[in-house]
PDB file of C-alpha atoms in Angstrom:
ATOM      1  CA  UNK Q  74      -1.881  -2.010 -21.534  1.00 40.00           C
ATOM      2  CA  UNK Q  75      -1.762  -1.364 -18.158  1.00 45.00           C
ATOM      3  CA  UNK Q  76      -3.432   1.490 -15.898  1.00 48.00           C
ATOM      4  CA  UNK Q  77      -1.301   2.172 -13.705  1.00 52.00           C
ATOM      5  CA  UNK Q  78       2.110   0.601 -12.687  1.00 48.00           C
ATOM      6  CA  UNK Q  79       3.992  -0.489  -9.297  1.00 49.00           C
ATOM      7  CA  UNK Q  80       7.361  -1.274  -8.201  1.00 53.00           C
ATOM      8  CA  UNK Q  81       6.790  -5.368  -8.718  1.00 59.00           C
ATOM      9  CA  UNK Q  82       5.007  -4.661 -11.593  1.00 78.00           C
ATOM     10  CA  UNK Q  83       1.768  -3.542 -14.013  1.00 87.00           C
ATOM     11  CA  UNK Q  84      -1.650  -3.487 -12.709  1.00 88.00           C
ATOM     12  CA  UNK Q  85      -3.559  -5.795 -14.695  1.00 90.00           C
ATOM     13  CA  UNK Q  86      -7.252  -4.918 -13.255  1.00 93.00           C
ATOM     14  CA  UNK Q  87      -9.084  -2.910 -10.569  1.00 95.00           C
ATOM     15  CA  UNK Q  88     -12.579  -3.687  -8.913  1.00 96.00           C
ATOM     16  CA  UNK Q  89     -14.757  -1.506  -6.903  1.00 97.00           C
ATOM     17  CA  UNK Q  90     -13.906  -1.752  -2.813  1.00 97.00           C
ATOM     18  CA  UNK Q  91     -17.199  -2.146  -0.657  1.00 95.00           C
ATOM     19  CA  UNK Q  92     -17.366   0.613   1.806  1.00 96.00           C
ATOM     20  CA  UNK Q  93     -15.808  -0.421   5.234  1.00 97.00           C
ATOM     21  CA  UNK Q  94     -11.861  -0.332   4.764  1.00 97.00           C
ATOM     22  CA  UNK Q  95      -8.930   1.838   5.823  1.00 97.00           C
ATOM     23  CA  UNK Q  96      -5.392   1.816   5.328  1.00 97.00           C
ATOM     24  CA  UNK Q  97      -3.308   2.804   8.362  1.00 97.00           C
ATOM     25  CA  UNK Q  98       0.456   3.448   7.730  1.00 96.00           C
ATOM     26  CA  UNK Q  99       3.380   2.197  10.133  1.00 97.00           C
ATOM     27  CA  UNK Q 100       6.977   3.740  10.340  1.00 96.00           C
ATOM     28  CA  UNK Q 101       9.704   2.303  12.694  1.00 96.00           C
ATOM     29  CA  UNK Q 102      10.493   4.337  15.305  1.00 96.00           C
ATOM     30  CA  UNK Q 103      12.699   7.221  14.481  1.00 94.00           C
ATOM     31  CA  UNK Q 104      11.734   7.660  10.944  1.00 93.00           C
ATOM     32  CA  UNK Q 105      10.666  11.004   9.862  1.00 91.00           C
ATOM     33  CA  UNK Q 106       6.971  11.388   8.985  1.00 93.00           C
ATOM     34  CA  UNK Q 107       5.873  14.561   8.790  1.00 94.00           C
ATOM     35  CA  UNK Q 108       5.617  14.845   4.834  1.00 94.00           C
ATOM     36  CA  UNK Q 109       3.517  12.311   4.976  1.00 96.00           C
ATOM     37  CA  UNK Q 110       0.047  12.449   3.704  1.00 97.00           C
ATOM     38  CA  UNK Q 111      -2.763  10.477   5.739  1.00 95.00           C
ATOM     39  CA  UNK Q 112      -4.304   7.944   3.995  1.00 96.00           C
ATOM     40  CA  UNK Q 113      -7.490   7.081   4.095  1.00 95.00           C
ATOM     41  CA  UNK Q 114     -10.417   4.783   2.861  1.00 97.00           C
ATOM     42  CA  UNK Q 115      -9.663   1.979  -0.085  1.00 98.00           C
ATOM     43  CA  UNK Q 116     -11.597   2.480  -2.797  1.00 97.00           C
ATOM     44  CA  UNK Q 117     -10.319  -0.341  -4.964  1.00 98.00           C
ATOM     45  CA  UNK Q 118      -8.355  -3.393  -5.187  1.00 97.00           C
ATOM     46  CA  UNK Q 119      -5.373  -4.062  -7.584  1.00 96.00           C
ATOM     47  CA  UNK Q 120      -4.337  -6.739  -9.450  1.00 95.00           C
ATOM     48  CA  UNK Q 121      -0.635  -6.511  -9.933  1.00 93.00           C
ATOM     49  CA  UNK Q 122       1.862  -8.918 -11.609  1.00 91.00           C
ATOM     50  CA  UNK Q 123       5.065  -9.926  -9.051  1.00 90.00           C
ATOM     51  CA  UNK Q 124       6.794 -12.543  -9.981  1.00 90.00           C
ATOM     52  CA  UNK Q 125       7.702 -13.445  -6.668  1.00 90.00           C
ATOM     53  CA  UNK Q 126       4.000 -14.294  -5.463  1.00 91.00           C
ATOM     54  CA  UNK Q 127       2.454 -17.638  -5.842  1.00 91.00           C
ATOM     55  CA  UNK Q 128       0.511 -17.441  -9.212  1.00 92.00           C
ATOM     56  CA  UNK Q 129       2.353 -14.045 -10.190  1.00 93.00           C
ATOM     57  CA  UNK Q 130       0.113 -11.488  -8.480  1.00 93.00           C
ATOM     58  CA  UNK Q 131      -0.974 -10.365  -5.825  1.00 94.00           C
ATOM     59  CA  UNK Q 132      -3.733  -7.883  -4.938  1.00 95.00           C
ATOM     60  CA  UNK Q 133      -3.338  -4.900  -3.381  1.00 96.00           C
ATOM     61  CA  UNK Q 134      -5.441  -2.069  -1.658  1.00 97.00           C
ATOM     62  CA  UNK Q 135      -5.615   1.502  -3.572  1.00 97.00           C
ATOM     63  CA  UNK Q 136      -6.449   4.028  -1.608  1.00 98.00           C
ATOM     64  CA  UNK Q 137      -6.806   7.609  -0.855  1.00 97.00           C
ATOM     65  CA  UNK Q 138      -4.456  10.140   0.062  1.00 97.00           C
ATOM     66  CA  UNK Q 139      -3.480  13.712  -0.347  1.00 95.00           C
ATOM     67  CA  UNK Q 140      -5.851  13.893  -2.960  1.00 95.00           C
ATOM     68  CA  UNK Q 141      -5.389  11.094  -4.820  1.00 96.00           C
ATOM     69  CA  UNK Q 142      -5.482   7.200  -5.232  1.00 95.00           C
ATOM     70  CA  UNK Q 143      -2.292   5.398  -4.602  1.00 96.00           C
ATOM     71  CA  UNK Q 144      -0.863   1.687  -4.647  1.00 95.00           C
ATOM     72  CA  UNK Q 145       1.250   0.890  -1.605  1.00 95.00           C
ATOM     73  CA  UNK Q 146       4.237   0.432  -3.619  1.00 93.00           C
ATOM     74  CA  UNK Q 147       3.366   3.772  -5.011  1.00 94.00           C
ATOM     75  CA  UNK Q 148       2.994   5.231  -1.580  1.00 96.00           C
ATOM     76  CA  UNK Q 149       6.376   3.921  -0.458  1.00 95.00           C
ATOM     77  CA  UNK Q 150       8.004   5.192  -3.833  1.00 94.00           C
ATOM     78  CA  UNK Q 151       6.969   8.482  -3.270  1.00 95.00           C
ATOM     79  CA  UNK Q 152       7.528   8.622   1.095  1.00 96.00           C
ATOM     80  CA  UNK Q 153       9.779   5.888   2.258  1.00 95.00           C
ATOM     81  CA  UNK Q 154      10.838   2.200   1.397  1.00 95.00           C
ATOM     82  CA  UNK Q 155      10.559   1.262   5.467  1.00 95.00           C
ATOM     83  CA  UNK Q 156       6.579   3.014   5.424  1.00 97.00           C
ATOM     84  CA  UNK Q 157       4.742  -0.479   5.642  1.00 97.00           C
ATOM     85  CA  UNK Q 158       1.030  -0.045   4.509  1.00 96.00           C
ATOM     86  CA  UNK Q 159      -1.796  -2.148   6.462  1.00 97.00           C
ATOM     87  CA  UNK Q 160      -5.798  -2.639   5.591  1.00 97.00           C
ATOM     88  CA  UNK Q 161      -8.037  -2.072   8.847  1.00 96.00           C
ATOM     89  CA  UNK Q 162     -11.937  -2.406   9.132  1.00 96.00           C
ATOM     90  CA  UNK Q 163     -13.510   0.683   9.512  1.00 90.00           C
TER      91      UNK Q 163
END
């Protein structure tokens, strides 16, 4: 069963992120962004089934934000479709 779920799919596992990653967020100009949160460090890595990856996953950063853990496909559910979600060394 999975743990949590994302647009492409179910995550199938999570491990542990080592200390020393962000996520930064990047809007195209003109798009509203004041409702949204700022994330912060990762504190995991997904597995998630998408059929349209090579092997049918990919992995994926969770990390925090207002509060709580979120999946980029999460994130972009919740604040905008255009919101595109990078990882950056701390």
């Amino acid at each position: 069963m999975p743990i949590l779920t994302a647009l492409a799919g179910a995550v199938t596992d999570m491990i542990p992120a080592a200390p020393g990653c962000r996520v930064d967020v990047y809007a195209p100009s003109g798009t509203p962004t004041g409702a949204v949160p700022v994330p912060s460090a990762v504190v995991a890595w997904a597995s998630i089934t998408d059929a349209d990856q090579a092997g049918g996953m990919r992995l994926d950063p969770v990390f925090l934000a207002d509060g709580r853990t979120w999946t980029p496909d999460q994130f972009r559910a919740a604040y905008g479709p255009l919101l595109e979600v990078k990882v950056a060394a701390i």
